[in-house]
Short mmCIF file of C-alpha atoms in Angstrom, two decimals:
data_model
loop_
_atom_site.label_atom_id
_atom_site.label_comp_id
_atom_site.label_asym_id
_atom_site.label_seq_id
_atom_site.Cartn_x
_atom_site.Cartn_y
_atom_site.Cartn_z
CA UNK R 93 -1.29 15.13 -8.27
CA UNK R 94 0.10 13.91 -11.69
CA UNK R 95 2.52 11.41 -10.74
CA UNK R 96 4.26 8.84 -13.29
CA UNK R 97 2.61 5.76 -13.35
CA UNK R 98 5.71 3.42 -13.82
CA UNK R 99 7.40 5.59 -10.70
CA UNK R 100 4.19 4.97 -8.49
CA UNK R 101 4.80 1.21 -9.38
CA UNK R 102 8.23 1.16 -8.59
CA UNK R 103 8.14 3.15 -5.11
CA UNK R 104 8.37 -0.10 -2.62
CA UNK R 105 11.69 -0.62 -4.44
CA UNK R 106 12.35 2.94 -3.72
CA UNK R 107 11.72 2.86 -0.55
CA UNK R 108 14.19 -0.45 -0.19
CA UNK R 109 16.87 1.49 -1.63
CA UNK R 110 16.36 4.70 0.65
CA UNK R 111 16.09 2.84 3.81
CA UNK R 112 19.05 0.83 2.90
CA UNK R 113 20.79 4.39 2.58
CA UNK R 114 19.15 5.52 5.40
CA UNK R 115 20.99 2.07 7.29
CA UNK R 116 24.57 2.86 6.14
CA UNK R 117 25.13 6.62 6.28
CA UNK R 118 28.74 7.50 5.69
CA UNK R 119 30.34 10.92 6.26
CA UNK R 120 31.35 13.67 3.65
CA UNK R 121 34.11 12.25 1.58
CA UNK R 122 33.60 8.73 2.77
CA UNK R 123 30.78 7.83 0.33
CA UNK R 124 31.86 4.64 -0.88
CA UNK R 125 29.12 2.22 -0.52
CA UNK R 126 26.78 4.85 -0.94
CA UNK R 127 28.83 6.07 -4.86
CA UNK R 128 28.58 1.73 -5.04
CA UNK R 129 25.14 1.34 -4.87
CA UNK R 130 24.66 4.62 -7.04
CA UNK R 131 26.93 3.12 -9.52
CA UNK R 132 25.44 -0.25 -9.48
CA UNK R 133 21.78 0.46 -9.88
CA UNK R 134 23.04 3.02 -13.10
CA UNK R 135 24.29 0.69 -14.11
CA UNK R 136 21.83 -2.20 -13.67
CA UNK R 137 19.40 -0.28 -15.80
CA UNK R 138 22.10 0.85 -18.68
CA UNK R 139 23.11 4.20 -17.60
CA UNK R 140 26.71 4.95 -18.29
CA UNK R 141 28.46 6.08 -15.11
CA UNK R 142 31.72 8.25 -14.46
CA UNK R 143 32.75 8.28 -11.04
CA UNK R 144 35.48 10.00 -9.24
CA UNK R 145 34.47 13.86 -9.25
CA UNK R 146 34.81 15.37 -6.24
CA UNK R 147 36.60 11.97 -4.72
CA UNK R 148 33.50 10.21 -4.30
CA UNK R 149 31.12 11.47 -6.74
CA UNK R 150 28.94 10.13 -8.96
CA UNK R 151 27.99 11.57 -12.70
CA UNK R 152 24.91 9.58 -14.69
CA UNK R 153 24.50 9.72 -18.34
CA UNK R 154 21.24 9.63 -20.22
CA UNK R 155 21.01 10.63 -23.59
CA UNK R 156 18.49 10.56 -26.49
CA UNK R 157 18.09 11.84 -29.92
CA UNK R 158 20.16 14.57 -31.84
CA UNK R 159 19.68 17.73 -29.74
CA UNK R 160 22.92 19.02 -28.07
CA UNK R 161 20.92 20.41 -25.31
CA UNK R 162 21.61 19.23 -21.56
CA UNK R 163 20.16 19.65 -17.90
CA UNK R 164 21.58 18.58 -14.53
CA UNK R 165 19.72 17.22 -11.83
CA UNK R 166 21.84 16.67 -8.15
CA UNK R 167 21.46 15.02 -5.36
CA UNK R 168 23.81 14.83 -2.28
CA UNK R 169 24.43 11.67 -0.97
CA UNK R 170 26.45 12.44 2.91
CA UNK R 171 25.30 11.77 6.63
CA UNK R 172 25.86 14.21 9.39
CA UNK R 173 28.42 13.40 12.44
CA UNK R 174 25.75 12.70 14.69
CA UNK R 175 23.82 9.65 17.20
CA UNK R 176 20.62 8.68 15.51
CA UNK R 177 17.58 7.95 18.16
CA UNK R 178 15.42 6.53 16.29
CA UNK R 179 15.58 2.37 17.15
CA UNK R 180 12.82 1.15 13.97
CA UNK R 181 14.64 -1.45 11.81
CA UNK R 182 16.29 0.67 9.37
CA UNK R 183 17.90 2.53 11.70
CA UNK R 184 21.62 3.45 11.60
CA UNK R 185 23.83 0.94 11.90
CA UNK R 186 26.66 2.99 12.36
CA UNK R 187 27.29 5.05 16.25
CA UNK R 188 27.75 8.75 15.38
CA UNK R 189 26.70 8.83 11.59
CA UNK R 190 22.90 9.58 10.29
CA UNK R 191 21.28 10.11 7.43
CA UNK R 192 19.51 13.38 9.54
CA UNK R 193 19.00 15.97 6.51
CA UNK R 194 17.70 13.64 4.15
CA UNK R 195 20.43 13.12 1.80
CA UNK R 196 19.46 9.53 1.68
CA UNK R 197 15.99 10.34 0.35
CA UNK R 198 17.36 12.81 -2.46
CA UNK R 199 19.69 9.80 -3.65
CA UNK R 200 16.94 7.98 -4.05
CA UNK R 201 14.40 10.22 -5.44
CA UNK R 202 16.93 11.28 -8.43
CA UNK R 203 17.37 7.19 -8.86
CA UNK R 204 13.75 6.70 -9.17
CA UNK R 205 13.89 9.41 -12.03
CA UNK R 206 16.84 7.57 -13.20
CA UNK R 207 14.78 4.05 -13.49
CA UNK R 208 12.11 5.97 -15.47
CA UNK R 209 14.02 8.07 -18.03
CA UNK R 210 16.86 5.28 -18.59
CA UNK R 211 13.54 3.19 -19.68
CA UNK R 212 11.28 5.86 -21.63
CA UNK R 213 13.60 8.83 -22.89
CA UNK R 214 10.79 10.62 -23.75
CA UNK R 215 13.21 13.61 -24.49
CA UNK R 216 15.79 15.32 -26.73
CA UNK R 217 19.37 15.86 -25.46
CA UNK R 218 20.90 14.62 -22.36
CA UNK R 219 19.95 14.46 -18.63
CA UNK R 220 23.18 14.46 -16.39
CA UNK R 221 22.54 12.59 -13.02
CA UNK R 222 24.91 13.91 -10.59
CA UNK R 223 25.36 12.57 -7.10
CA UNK R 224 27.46 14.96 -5.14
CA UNK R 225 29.21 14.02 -1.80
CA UNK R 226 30.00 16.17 0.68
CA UNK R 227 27.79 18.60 1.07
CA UNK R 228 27.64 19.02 5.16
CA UNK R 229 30.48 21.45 5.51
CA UNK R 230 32.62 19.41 3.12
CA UNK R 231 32.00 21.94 0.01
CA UNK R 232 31.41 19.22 -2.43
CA UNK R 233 29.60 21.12 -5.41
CA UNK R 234 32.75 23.04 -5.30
CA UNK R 235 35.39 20.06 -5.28
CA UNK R 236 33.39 18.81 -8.79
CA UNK R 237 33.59 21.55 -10.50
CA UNK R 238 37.11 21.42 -9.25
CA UNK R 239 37.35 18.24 -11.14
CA UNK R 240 35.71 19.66 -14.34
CA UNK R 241 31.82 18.94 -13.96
CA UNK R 242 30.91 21.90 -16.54
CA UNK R 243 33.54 21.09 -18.80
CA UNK R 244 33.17 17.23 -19.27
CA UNK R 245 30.00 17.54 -19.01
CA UNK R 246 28.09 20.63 -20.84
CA UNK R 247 24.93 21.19 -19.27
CA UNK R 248 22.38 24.47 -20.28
CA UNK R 249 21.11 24.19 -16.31
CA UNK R 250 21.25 22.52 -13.07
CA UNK R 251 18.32 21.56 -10.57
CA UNK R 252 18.82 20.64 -6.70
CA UNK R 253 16.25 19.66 -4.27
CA UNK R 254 15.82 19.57 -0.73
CA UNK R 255 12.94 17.98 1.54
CA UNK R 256 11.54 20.53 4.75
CA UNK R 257 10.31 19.27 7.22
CA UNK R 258 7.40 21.58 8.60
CA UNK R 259 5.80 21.80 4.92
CA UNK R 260 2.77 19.67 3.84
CA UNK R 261 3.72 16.67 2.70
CA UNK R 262 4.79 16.90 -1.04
CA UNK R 263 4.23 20.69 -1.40
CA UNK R 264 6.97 22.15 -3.48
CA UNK R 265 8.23 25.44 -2.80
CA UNK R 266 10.67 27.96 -4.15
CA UNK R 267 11.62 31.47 -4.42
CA UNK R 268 13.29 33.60 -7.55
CA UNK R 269 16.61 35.64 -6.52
CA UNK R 270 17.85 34.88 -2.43
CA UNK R 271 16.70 31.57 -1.13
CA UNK R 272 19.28 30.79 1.28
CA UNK R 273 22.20 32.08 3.05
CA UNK R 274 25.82 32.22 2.94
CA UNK R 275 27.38 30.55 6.09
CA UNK R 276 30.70 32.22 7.40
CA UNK R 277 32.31 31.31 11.09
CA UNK R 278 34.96 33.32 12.46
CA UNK R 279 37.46 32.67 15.79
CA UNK R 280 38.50 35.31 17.35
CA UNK R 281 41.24 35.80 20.08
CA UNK R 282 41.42 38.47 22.53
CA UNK R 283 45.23 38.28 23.64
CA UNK R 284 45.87 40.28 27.14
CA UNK R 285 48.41 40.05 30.27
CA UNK R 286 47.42 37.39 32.59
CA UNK R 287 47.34 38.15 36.67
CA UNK R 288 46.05 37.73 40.07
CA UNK R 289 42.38 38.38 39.67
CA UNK R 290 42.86 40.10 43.27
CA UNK R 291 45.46 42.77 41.45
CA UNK R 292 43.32 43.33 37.77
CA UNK R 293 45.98 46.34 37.30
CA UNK R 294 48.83 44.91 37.03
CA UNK R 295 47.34 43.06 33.70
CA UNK R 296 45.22 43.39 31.10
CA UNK R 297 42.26 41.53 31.15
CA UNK R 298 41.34 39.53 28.25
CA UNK R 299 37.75 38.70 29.21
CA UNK R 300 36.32 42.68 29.22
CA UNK R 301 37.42 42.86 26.17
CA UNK R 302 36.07 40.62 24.52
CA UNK R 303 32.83 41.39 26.36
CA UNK R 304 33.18 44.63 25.00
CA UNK R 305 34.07 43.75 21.53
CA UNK R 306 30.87 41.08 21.35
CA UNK R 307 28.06 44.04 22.69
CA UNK R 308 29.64 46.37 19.95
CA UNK R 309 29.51 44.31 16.76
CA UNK R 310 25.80 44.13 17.22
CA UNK R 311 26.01 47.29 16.33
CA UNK R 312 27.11 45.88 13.05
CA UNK R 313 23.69 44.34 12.92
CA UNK R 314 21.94 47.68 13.81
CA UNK R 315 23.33 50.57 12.72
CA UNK R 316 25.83 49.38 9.93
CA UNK R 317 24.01 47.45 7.19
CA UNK R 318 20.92 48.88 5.71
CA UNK R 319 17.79 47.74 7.56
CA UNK R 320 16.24 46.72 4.45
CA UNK R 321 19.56 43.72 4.18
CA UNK R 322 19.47 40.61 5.71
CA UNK R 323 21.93 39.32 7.96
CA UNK R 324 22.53 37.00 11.13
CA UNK R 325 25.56 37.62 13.48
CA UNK R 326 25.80 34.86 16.21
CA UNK R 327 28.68 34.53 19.07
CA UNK R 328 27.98 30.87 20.68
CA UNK R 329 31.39 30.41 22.28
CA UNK R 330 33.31 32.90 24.37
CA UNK R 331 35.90 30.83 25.81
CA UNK R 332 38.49 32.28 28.85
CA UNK R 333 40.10 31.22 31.75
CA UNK R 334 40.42 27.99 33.66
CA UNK R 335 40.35 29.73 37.34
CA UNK R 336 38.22 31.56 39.68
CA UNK R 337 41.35 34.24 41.02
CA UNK R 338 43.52 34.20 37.76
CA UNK R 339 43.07 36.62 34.93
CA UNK R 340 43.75 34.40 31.75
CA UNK R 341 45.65 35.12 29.10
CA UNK R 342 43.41 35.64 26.17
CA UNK R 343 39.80 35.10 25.51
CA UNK R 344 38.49 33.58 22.11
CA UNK R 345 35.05 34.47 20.71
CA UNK R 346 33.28 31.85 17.98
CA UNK R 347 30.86 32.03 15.90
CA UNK R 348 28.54 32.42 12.87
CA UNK R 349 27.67 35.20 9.89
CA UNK R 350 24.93 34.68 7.02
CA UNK R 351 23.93 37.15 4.59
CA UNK R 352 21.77 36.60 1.36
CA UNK R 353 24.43 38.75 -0.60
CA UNK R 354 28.45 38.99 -0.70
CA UNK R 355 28.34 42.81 -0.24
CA UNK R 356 26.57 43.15 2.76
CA UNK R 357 29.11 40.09 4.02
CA UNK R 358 32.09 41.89 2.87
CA UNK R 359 30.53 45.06 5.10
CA UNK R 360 29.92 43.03 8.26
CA UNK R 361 33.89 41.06 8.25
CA UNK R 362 35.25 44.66 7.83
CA UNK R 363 33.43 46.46 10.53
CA UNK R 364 34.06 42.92 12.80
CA UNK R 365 37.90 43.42 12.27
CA UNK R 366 38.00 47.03 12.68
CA UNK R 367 36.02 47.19 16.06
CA UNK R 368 37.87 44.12 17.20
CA UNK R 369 40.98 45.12 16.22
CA UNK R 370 40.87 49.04 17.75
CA UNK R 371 38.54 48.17 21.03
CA UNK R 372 41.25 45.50 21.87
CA UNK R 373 43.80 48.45 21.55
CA UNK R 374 41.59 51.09 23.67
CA UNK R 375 42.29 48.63 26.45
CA UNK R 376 46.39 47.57 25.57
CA UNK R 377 45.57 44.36 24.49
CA UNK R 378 45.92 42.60 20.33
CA UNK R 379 43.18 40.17 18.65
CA UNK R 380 43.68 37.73 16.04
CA UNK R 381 41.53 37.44 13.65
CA UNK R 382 39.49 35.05 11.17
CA UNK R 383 36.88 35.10 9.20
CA UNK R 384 36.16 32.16 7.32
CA UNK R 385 33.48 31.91 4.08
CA UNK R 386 32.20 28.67 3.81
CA UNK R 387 29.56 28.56 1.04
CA UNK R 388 28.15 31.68 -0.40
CA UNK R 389 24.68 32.42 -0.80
CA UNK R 390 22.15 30.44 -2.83
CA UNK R 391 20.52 32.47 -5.56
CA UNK R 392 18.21 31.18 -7.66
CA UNK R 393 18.09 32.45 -11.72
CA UNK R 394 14.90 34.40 -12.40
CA UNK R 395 14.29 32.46 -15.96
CA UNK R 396 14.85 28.72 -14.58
CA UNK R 397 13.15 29.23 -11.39
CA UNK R 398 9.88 30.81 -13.50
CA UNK R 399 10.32 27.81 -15.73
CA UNK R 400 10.34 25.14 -12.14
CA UNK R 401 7.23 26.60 -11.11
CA UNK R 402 5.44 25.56 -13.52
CA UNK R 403 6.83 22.36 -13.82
CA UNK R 404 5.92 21.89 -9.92
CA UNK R 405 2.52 22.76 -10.91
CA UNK R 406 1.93 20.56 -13.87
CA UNK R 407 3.17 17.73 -10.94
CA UNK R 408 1.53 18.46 -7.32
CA UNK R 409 -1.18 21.53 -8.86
CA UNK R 410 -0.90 24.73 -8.42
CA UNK R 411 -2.55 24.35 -4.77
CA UNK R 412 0.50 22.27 -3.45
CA UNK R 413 3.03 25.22 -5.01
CA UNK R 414 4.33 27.92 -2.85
CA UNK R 415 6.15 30.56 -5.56
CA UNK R 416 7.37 33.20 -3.01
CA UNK R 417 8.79 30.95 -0.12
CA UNK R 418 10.32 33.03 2.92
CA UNK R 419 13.98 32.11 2.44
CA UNK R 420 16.25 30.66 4.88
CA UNK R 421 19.19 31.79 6.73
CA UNK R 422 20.31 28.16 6.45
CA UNK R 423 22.72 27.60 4.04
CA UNK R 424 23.41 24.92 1.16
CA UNK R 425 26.90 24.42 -1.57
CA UNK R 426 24.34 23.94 -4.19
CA UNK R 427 25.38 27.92 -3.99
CA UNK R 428 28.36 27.23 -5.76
CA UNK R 429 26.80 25.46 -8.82
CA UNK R 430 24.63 28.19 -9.04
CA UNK R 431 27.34 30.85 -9.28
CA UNK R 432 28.92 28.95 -12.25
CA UNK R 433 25.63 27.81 -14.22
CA UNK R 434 21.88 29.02 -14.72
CA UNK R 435 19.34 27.11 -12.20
CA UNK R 436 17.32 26.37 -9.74
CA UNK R 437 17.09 24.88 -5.99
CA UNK R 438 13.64 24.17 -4.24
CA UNK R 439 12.48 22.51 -1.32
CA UNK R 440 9.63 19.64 -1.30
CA UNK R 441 7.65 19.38 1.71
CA UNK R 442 8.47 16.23 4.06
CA UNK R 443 5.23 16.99 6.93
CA UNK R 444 5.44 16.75 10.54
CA UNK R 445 6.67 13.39 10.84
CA UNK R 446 3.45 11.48 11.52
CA UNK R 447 5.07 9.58 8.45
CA UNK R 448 7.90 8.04 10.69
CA UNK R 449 7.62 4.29 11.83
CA UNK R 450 7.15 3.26 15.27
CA UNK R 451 10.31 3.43 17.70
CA UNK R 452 11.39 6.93 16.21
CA UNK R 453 12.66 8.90 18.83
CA UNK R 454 11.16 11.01 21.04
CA UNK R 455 12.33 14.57 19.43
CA UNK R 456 10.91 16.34 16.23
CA UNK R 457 11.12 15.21 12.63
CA UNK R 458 13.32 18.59 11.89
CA UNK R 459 16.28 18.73 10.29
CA UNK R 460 19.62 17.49 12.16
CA UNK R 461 17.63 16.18 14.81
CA UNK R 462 18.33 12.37 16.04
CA UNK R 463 14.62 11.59 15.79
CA UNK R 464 14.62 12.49 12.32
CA UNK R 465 13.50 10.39 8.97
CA UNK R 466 12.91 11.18 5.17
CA UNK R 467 8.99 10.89 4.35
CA UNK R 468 8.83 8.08 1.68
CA UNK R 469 5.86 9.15 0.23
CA UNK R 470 7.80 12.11 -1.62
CA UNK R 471 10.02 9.27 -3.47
CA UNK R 472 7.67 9.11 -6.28
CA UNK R 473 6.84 13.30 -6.18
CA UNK R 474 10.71 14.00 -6.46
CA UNK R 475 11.28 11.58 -9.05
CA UNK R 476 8.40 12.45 -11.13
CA UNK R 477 9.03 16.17 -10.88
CA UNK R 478 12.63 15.27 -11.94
CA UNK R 479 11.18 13.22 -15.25
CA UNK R 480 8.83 16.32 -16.10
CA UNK R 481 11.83 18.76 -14.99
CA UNK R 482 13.65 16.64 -17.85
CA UNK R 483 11.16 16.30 -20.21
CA UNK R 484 9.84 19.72 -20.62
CA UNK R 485 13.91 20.93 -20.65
CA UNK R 486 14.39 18.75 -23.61
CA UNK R 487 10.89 18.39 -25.78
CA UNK R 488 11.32 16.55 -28.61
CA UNK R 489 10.72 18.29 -31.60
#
């Protein structure tokens, strides 16, 4: 690897700041000690700061030379709803909230970049740190450029990166085109005639339907779409009744779609509403219906994502680079920044968790798991593939 020196030096203050993070995890929207610290340490090391976008956002400002050129590098910064298991002393300190995707880690790994270029500027243009809240479920890419990231500040291209557990410890990976899915929920209710289950005729029952209309929109899956596209239909809650000998009311089906492109998702909602609609009428009965779209799918831009891969290379070597990952039906609301500007999203290996101090819990180092932790050792990888992500964006002339 070809890590920067003055990041290497600085990683056991890194790794003070991410476990301090990792400590105090606060919940989308909620970011306030988290923006604080952001803020603070930007400002410690004379980075101007705007805060505010997307309520508790954070926006970083480095800028050198004459060149009007610009690049964007996120982080998110949220915790997930969620009891941490792990009891090692930087722990959560807070029941229900960890830091169990990592978010604390990417904070910290676009500060350490932050430390370096704020000190060296070895490049022409500008470098736009942006700390994003909110990105479990709480759409926060979205709610900035809501509040006018693109338009206050310009930027030729924006960068995210995520750690994956599972992948060799600082391998970087990415894919051109599809890398992860859109994520879509719908609720559905199945409204029939309630009765004595002893006399099913005189009503109509609520639960067959909706057993009927779950087996048919697998057919969706099957014999819809093309079976060259993508796509994940899940029911995990059918919900009905509250008796053994009464024939509730209604029945409600819950659940998820993800598709790598809006087409095949507008197919799948439209055949979903039409057989739910017309099997609950075969049997007398009416459905409501919705379909939700959360984030959309991530796609990566062919040029940026060529121009990544070799950055990652000129950082880890070509060895630790994986060009043609398998994408994920996971999903992500870097999506929505890369619907409105050119980019790039990749993932940086974070191992099997033989990196996690003793009294981690008893579960896997995976992703939304309470026996999670970020791998420090990819603090100084991140940040120096930031710096070179920076520098090579904006060479000086």
């Amino acid at each position: 690897m070809k890590l920067v020196d003055p990041i290497l030096a600085f990683q056991s203050e890194l790794q003070g700041i991410r476990r301090d993070l990792h400590a105090h995890p606060e919940l989308c929207y909620e970011e306030q000690r988290t923006s604080d610290v952001v803020a603070a340490k930007l400002t410690e090391w004379g980075i101007p700061v705007v805060r505010g976008l997307g309520r508790t956002g954070v926006v970083g400002i480095i800028q050198h030379g004459t060149s009007t050129r610009a690049i964007g590098l996120r982080a998110d910064m949220d915790a997930l709803p969620m009891q941490e298991m792990n009891t090692f002393e930087h722990a959560s300190r807070h029941p229900g909230k960890m830091h169990a995707c990592g978010h604390d880690g990417h904070t910290t790994m676009l500060l350490g970049a932050a430390h370096y270029l704020a000190q060296h500027r070895h490049f022409d243009g500008t470098v736009y740190l942006i700390f994003q809240p909110a990105e479990e479920g709480g759409a926060g890419a979205r709610e900035m450029i809501a509040d006018g990231l693109f338009s206050k500040f310009p930027m030729d291209a924006i960068y995210g990166m995520h750690n994956w557990p599972g992948a060799e410890t600082g391998t970087l990976s990415v894919v051109a085109g599809p890398m992860m899915a859109s994520s879509n929920e719908f609720h559905v209710t199945v409204k029939g005639k309630g009765a004595h289950a002893a006399q099913p005729h005189k009503g109509i029952d609520p639960v067959m339907v909706a057993v009927q209309i779950a087996q048919s929109w697998q057919t969706v899956i099957t014999r819809n779409k093309s079976p060259l596209d993508t796509a994940v239909l899940s029911i995990t809650q059918i919900h009905a009744g509250s008796a053994t000998n009464v024939i509730p009311d209604d029945a409600s089906l819950v659940g998820t779609v993800r598709t790598f492109t809006t087409p095949v998702l507008d197919l799948i909602e439209e055949r979903m509403r039409d057989i739910a609609v017309h099997t609950a009428a075969a049997f007398g009965a009416e459905v409501e219906f919705h379909f939700k779209r959360n984030y959309p799918p991530l796609v990566n831009h062919a040029k940026e994502t060529a121009f990544a891969i070799e950055v990652m290379k000129s950082v880890v070597g070509a060895d630790k680079v994986n060009a043609n990952v398998e994408p994920t039906m996971g999903a992500e609301d870097f999506a929505f920044f890369l619907q409105e500007k050119a980019g790039c999203y990749i993932f940086i290996g974070n191992g099997d968790g033989e990196h996690r101090d003793g009294g981690h819990g008893l579960g896997p180092c995976v992703l939304h798991n309470g026996s999670y932790d970020f791998n420090d050792h990819l603090l100084p990888i991140g940040a120096s593939f930031w710096v070179k992500l920076a520098e090579a964006s904006l060479p000086v002339a």
